[in-house]
Short mmCIF file of N, CA and C in Angstrom, two decimals:
data_model
loop_
_atom_site.label_atom_id
_atom_site.label_comp_id
_atom_site.label_asym_id
_atom_site.label_seq_id
_atom_site.Cartn_x
_atom_site.Cartn_y
_atom_site.Cartn_z
N UNK A 1 -20.22 -5.86 7.45
CA UNK A 1 -20.74 -6.12 9.30
C UNK A 1 -20.64 -4.64 9.97
N UNK A 2 -22.06 -5.54 11.26
CA UNK A 2 -22.32 -4.50 11.78
C UNK A 2 -22.07 -5.48 12.65
N UNK A 3 -21.31 -6.37 13.18
CA UNK A 3 -21.10 -7.41 14.76
C UNK A 3 -19.91 -6.81 15.49
N UNK A 4 -19.03 -5.62 14.69
CA UNK A 4 -17.88 -5.49 15.42
C UNK A 4 -16.80 -5.94 14.84
N UNK A 5 -16.86 -7.11 13.80
CA UNK A 5 -16.24 -7.82 13.50
C UNK A 5 -15.37 -6.57 11.83
N UNK A 6 -13.59 -7.44 12.12
CA UNK A 6 -13.45 -6.49 10.97
C UNK A 6 -12.66 -7.77 10.00
N UNK A 7 -11.81 -7.01 8.87
CA UNK A 7 -11.52 -8.50 8.52
C UNK A 7 -9.54 -7.71 8.54
N UNK A 8 -9.16 -8.24 8.31
CA UNK A 8 -7.39 -7.63 8.22
C UNK A 8 -7.32 -7.47 6.54
N UNK A 9 -6.18 -6.00 6.06
CA UNK A 9 -5.81 -5.13 5.38
C UNK A 9 -5.73 -6.25 4.53
N UNK A 10 -4.74 -7.15 4.81
CA UNK A 10 -3.65 -7.66 3.82
C UNK A 10 -4.89 -8.89 3.58
N UNK A 11 -5.95 -8.78 3.46
CA UNK A 11 -6.78 -9.83 3.29
C UNK A 11 -7.50 -9.27 1.59
N UNK A 12 -7.46 -10.14 0.98
CA UNK A 12 -7.20 -9.95 -0.53
C UNK A 12 -8.24 -9.69 -0.92
N UNK A 13 -9.11 -11.06 -1.58
CA UNK A 13 -10.68 -11.02 -1.49
C UNK A 13 -11.26 -11.55 -0.93
N UNK A 14 -11.17 -12.14 0.24
CA UNK A 14 -11.52 -12.35 1.57
C UNK A 14 -12.17 -13.40 1.91
N UNK A 15 -12.38 -14.57 1.27
CA UNK A 15 -12.19 -16.43 0.46
C UNK A 15 -11.26 -16.64 1.86
N UNK A 16 -9.68 -15.65 2.45
CA UNK A 16 -8.94 -17.33 2.66
C UNK A 16 -8.70 -15.83 3.67
N UNK A 17 -9.53 -15.87 4.56
CA UNK A 17 -9.05 -14.99 5.91
C UNK A 17 -10.23 -14.98 6.71
N UNK A 18 -9.07 -14.22 8.36
CA UNK A 18 -10.38 -14.34 9.95
C UNK A 18 -10.80 -12.72 9.48
N UNK A 19 -11.73 -12.47 10.26
CA UNK A 19 -12.34 -11.71 10.90
C UNK A 19 -12.07 -11.48 12.42
N UNK A 20 -12.17 -9.97 12.59
CA UNK A 20 -11.41 -9.94 13.81
C UNK A 20 -12.68 -9.17 15.06
N UNK A 21 -12.27 -8.91 16.04
CA UNK A 21 -13.47 -8.24 16.51
C UNK A 21 -12.87 -8.54 18.29
N UNK A 22 -12.08 -6.99 18.15
CA UNK A 22 -11.20 -6.39 19.54
C UNK A 22 -11.76 -5.89 20.75
N UNK A 23 -11.67 -6.19 22.08
CA UNK A 23 -12.33 -5.40 22.81
C UNK A 23 -10.93 -5.98 24.10
N UNK A 24 -11.77 -6.42 25.34
CA UNK A 24 -11.00 -6.35 26.19
C UNK A 24 -10.70 -7.95 26.48
N UNK A 25 -11.53 -9.09 25.08
CA UNK A 25 -11.03 -10.44 24.65
C UNK A 25 -10.79 -9.59 23.24
N UNK A 26 -10.17 -10.51 22.76
CA UNK A 26 -10.70 -10.84 21.18
C UNK A 26 -10.66 -11.43 20.06
N UNK A 27 -11.46 -11.28 19.62
CA UNK A 27 -12.55 -12.55 18.87
C UNK A 27 -11.75 -12.70 17.47
N UNK A 28 -11.60 -14.56 16.91
CA UNK A 28 -11.57 -14.39 15.58
C UNK A 28 -12.40 -15.46 15.50
N UNK A 29 -12.86 -15.08 14.31
CA UNK A 29 -13.33 -16.35 12.98
C UNK A 29 -13.71 -16.30 12.35
N UNK A 30 -13.21 -17.36 11.20
CA UNK A 30 -13.78 -18.14 9.73
C UNK A 30 -14.44 -16.79 9.63
N UNK A 31 -13.75 -16.27 8.59
CA UNK A 31 -14.62 -15.40 7.43
C UNK A 31 -16.04 -16.32 6.66
N UNK A 32 -15.34 -17.53 6.14
CA UNK A 32 -16.52 -18.30 5.40
C UNK A 32 -17.41 -19.21 6.39
N UNK A 33 -17.24 -19.34 7.56
CA UNK A 33 -17.37 -20.36 8.74
C UNK A 33 -18.08 -19.86 10.15
N UNK A 34 -18.85 -18.07 9.69
CA UNK A 34 -18.71 -17.04 11.30
C UNK A 34 -19.80 -18.43 11.70
N UNK A 35 -20.84 -18.95 11.42
CA UNK A 35 -21.84 -19.69 12.29
C UNK A 35 -20.62 -21.03 13.15
N UNK A 36 -19.61 -21.25 13.24
CA UNK A 36 -18.82 -22.37 13.73
C UNK A 36 -18.29 -21.06 14.83
N UNK A 37 -18.43 -20.64 14.67
CA UNK A 37 -18.04 -19.86 16.65
C UNK A 37 -17.13 -19.10 16.12
N UNK A 38 -16.15 -18.83 17.83
CA UNK A 38 -14.92 -17.80 17.84
C UNK A 38 -14.11 -18.79 18.33
N UNK A 39 -13.23 -18.04 18.51
CA UNK A 39 -11.61 -18.48 19.36
C UNK A 39 -11.51 -16.84 20.18
N UNK A 40 -11.76 -16.83 21.10
CA UNK A 40 -11.15 -16.02 22.37
C UNK A 40 -9.65 -16.19 22.81
N UNK A 41 -8.75 -14.02 22.61
CA UNK A 41 -8.05 -14.45 23.79
C UNK A 41 -7.87 -13.36 24.42
N UNK A 42 -7.18 -13.25 25.80
CA UNK A 42 -7.02 -11.95 26.08
C UNK A 42 -6.53 -10.84 25.52
N UNK A 43 -6.92 -9.78 25.46
CA UNK A 43 -6.25 -9.05 24.82
C UNK A 43 -4.97 -8.40 24.75
N UNK A 44 -4.49 -8.59 25.78
CA UNK A 44 -2.44 -8.70 25.43
C UNK A 44 -2.28 -9.38 24.37
N UNK A 45 -2.81 -10.85 25.09
CA UNK A 45 -2.09 -11.85 24.31
C UNK A 45 -2.87 -12.19 22.44
N UNK A 46 -3.19 -11.57 21.90
CA UNK A 46 -2.81 -10.24 20.55
C UNK A 46 -2.58 -9.20 20.91
N UNK A 47 -2.19 -8.43 20.98
CA UNK A 47 -1.30 -6.95 21.31
C UNK A 47 0.13 -8.28 21.21
N UNK A 48 -0.12 -9.50 22.02
CA UNK A 48 1.73 -9.92 21.86
C UNK A 48 1.96 -10.46 20.24
N UNK A 49 0.82 -11.35 19.73
CA UNK A 49 1.32 -12.35 18.43
C UNK A 49 1.07 -10.90 17.68
N UNK A 50 0.16 -10.08 17.58
CA UNK A 50 0.77 -8.77 16.70
C UNK A 50 2.09 -7.67 16.74
N UNK A 51 2.53 -7.73 17.30
CA UNK A 51 3.79 -7.25 18.12
C UNK A 51 4.47 -8.48 17.27
N UNK A 52 4.63 -9.69 17.74
CA UNK A 52 5.63 -10.95 17.26
C UNK A 52 5.32 -10.94 15.89
N UNK A 53 4.15 -11.21 15.41
CA UNK A 53 4.45 -11.04 13.65
C UNK A 53 4.91 -9.37 12.83
N UNK A 54 4.89 -8.56 13.47
CA UNK A 54 5.57 -7.34 13.37
C UNK A 54 7.14 -7.87 13.06
N UNK A 55 7.46 -7.74 14.36
CA UNK A 55 9.14 -8.20 14.72
C UNK A 55 8.79 -9.22 13.57
N UNK A 56 8.89 -10.30 13.50
CA UNK A 56 8.61 -11.76 12.34
C UNK A 56 9.38 -10.61 11.05
N UNK A 57 8.19 -10.14 10.31
CA UNK A 57 8.24 -10.15 9.31
C UNK A 57 8.92 -8.66 8.83
N UNK A 58 9.77 -8.28 9.79
CA UNK A 58 10.36 -6.97 9.65
C UNK A 58 12.18 -7.59 9.71
N UNK A 59 11.76 -8.29 10.21
CA UNK A 59 13.44 -9.30 10.04
C UNK A 59 14.08 -10.61 8.97
N UNK A 60 11.90 -10.31 8.62
CA UNK A 60 12.62 -11.41 6.84
C UNK A 60 13.06 -10.79 6.07
N UNK A 61 12.69 -9.35 6.50
CA UNK A 61 12.95 -8.40 5.17
C UNK A 61 14.79 -8.16 5.63
N UNK A 62 14.84 -8.00 6.54
CA UNK A 62 16.47 -6.66 7.10
C UNK A 62 17.27 -7.42 6.08
#
C-alpha cells in the first residue's frame, strides 16, 4: 500500500480487517471494499478509542 494506509498488527489473513491512515484526521476503511469510502475521525478521538480499547483488554485479563 503506497497511499499511507496500514493494517492492524492484529490482522491475521487480511480478509476481515480495516486499514487506517493516521494524521490530523484518522481515516478508516474496509480492506476488502477500499472503493466504498472511508470513515473520518479527529486524531484525538481515535487516540481516545485506542486507549479505551487497550484499557478494556487489560481489565479483561486481570
